[in-house]
Amino acid sequence: MPEVIAMTDVPKPLSADEVAARRKRVLRTAWAIGAVALAVYLAFLLSGVFGQ
């Protein structure tokens, strides 16, 4: 009886261009999340200042 080998998806290495594109997307996402967090923080502070 032949041996059964499990088929697993092995990701192939990324090219330098793919790595650079992924890094750019990650940085853009991080900046966007940071900007939203800063906006929420400032809105909270300003609501406390102007809410009095």
Tab-separated table of N, CA and C in Angstrom:
chain	number	residue	atom	x	y	z
A	1	MET	N	0.846	-1.179	0.000
A	1	MET	CA	0.000	0.000	0.000
A	1	MET	C	0.891	1.243	0.000
A	2	PRO	N	0.635	2.206	-0.898
A	2	PRO	CA	1.492	3.400	-0.957
A	2	PRO	C	1.278	4.295	0.264
A	3	GLU	N	2.345	4.972	0.614
A	3	GLU	CA	2.300	5.886	1.764
A	3	GLU	C	1.532	7.155	1.380
A	4	VAL	N	0.664	7.604	2.271
A	4	VAL	CA	-0.129	8.807	2.029
A	4	VAL	C	0.601	9.992	2.646
A	5	ILE	N	0.859	10.993	1.831
A	5	ILE	CA	1.544	12.200	2.299
A	5	ILE	C	0.518	13.313	2.407
A	6	ALA	N	0.487	13.959	3.552
A	6	ALA	CA	-0.467	15.052	3.762
A	6	ALA	C	-0.078	16.237	2.892
A	7	MET	N	-1.063	16.799	2.231
A	7	MET	CA	-0.827	17.977	1.400
A	7	MET	C	-1.017	19.224	2.263
A	8	THR	N	0.032	19.946	2.469
A	8	THR	CA	-0.066	21.183	3.243
A	8	THR	C	0.343	22.343	2.357
A	9	ASP	N	-0.269	23.466	2.606
A	9	ASP	CA	0.079	24.663	1.849
A	9	ASP	C	1.317	25.296	2.467
A	10	VAL	N	2.398	25.241	1.745
A	10	VAL	CA	3.631	25.869	2.196
A	10	VAL	C	3.771	27.171	1.426
A	11	PRO	N	3.741	28.305	2.138
A	11	PRO	CA	3.834	29.574	1.412
A	11	PRO	C	5.207	29.741	0.777
A	12	LYS	N	5.196	30.252	-0.435
A	12	LYS	CA	6.471	30.491	-1.102
A	12	LYS	C	7.045	31.811	-0.588
A	13	PRO	N	8.345	31.948	-0.597
A	13	PRO	CA	8.960	33.189	-0.114
A	13	PRO	C	8.497	34.395	-0.934
A	14	LEU	N	8.351	35.521	-0.264
A	14	LEU	CA	7.919	36.743	-0.935
A	14	LEU	C	9.108	37.415	-1.615
A	15	SER	N	8.827	38.043	-2.729
A	15	SER	CA	9.878	38.798	-3.409
A	15	SER	C	10.096	40.113	-2.666
A	16	ALA	N	11.160	40.793	-2.991
A	16	ALA	CA	11.471	42.069	-2.339
A	16	ALA	C	10.370	43.096	-2.594
A	17	ASP	N	9.804	43.082	-3.800
A	17	ASP	CA	8.713	44.013	-4.118
A	17	ASP	C	7.466	43.715	-3.293
A	18	GLU	N	7.168	42.423	-3.114
A	18	GLU	CA	6.002	42.041	-2.314
A	18	GLU	C	6.192	42.415	-0.847
A	19	VAL	N	7.396	42.241	-0.341
A	19	VAL	CA	7.691	42.615	1.047
A	19	VAL	C	7.548	44.122	1.223
A	20	ALA	N	8.067	44.888	0.277
A	20	ALA	CA	7.974	46.350	0.358
A	20	ALA	C	6.518	46.806	0.286
A	21	ALA	N	5.732	46.187	-0.584
A	21	ALA	CA	4.316	46.551	-0.705
A	21	ALA	C	3.562	46.208	0.575
A	22	ARG	N	3.857	45.060	1.161
A	22	ARG	CA	3.191	44.667	2.408
A	22	ARG	C	3.567	45.623	3.532
A	23	ARG	N	4.848	45.976	3.607
A	23	ARG	CA	5.303	46.907	4.644
A	23	ARG	C	4.601	48.257	4.491
A	24	LYS	N	4.444	48.715	3.257
A	24	LYS	CA	3.774	49.995	3.005
A	24	LYS	C	2.314	49.944	3.461
A	25	ARG	N	1.634	48.833	3.165
A	25	ARG	CA	0.232	48.692	3.591
A	25	ARG	C	0.120	48.643	5.109
A	26	VAL	N	1.039	47.939	5.758
A	26	VAL	CA	1.014	47.833	7.222
A	26	VAL	C	1.239	49.197	7.851
A	27	LEU	N	2.194	49.956	7.335
A	27	LEU	CA	2.454	51.288	7.881
A	27	LEU	C	1.265	52.216	7.678
A	28	ARG	N	0.634	52.148	6.508
A	28	ARG	CA	-0.536	52.983	6.250
A	28	ARG	C	-1.666	52.629	7.216
A	29	THR	N	-1.864	51.341	7.465
A	29	THR	CA	-2.895	50.904	8.406
A	29	THR	C	-2.572	51.369	9.820
A	30	ALA	N	-1.314	51.258	10.220
A	30	ALA	CA	-0.912	51.690	11.562
A	30	ALA	C	-1.122	53.189	11.743
A	31	TRP	N	-0.770	53.982	10.738
A	31	TRP	CA	-0.987	55.431	10.820
A	31	TRP	C	-2.475	55.755	10.894
A	32	ALA	N	-3.290	55.037	10.140
A	32	ALA	CA	-4.737	55.282	10.151
A	32	ALA	C	-5.326	54.959	11.524
A	33	ILE	N	-4.933	53.840	12.108
A	33	ILE	CA	-5.423	53.467	13.438
A	33	ILE	C	-4.949	54.477	14.473
A	34	GLY	N	-3.697	54.918	14.358
A	34	GLY	CA	-3.179	55.935	15.271
A	34	GLY	C	-3.934	57.245	15.159
A	35	ALA	N	-4.273	57.641	13.939
A	35	ALA	CA	-5.016	58.891	13.735
A	35	ALA	C	-6.410	58.803	14.344
A	36	VAL	N	-7.063	57.662	14.190
A	36	VAL	CA	-8.393	57.479	14.785
A	36	VAL	C	-8.294	57.503	16.307
A	37	ALA	N	-7.296	56.841	16.863
A	37	ALA	CA	-7.117	56.833	18.316
A	37	ALA	C	-6.858	58.246	18.833
A	38	LEU	N	-6.043	59.010	18.125
A	38	LEU	CA	-5.763	60.390	18.527
A	38	LEU	C	-7.024	61.242	18.451
A	39	ALA	N	-7.820	61.059	17.419
A	39	ALA	CA	-9.062	61.822	17.277
A	39	ALA	C	-10.024	61.515	18.426
A	40	VAL	N	-10.139	60.257	18.798
A	40	VAL	CA	-11.012	59.881	19.918
A	40	VAL	C	-10.494	60.495	21.213
A	41	TYR	N	-9.189	60.436	21.425
A	41	TYR	CA	-8.576	61.005	22.626
A	41	TYR	C	-8.819	62.513	22.695
A	42	LEU	N	-8.590	63.214	21.594
A	42	LEU	CA	-8.799	64.661	21.576
A	42	LEU	C	-10.273	65.010	21.767
A	43	ALA	N	-11.160	64.235	21.177
A	43	ALA	CA	-12.595	64.478	21.359
A	43	ALA	C	-12.979	64.309	22.826
A	44	PHE	N	-12.417	63.321	23.483
A	44	PHE	CA	-12.683	63.104	24.906
A	44	PHE	C	-12.180	64.283	25.728
A	45	LEU	N	-10.961	64.735	25.447
A	45	LEU	CA	-10.409	65.881	26.181
A	45	LEU	C	-11.232	67.143	25.942
A	46	LEU	N	-11.558	67.401	24.693
A	46	LEU	CA	-12.311	68.616	24.372
A	46	LEU	C	-13.729	68.578	24.936
A	47	SER	N	-14.319	67.406	24.998
A	47	SER	CA	-15.660	67.319	25.586
A	47	SER	C	-15.600	67.626	27.077
A	48	GLY	N	-14.508	67.291	27.725
A	48	GLY	CA	-14.341	67.624	29.138
A	48	GLY	C	-14.104	69.102	29.346
A	49	VAL	N	-13.345	69.725	28.448
A	49	VAL	CA	-13.035	71.151	28.574
A	49	VAL	C	-14.266	71.994	28.267
A	50	PHE	N	-14.933	71.696	27.172
A	50	PHE	CA	-16.069	72.513	26.754
A	50	PHE	C	-17.383	72.079	27.399
A	51	GLY	N	-17.378	70.948	28.068
A	51	GLY	CA	-18.600	70.458	28.682
A	51	GLY	C	-18.897	71.092	30.030
A	52	GLN	N	-17.981	71.884	30.540
A	52	GLN	CA	-18.170	72.496	31.866
A	52	GLN	C	-19.051	73.706	31.811
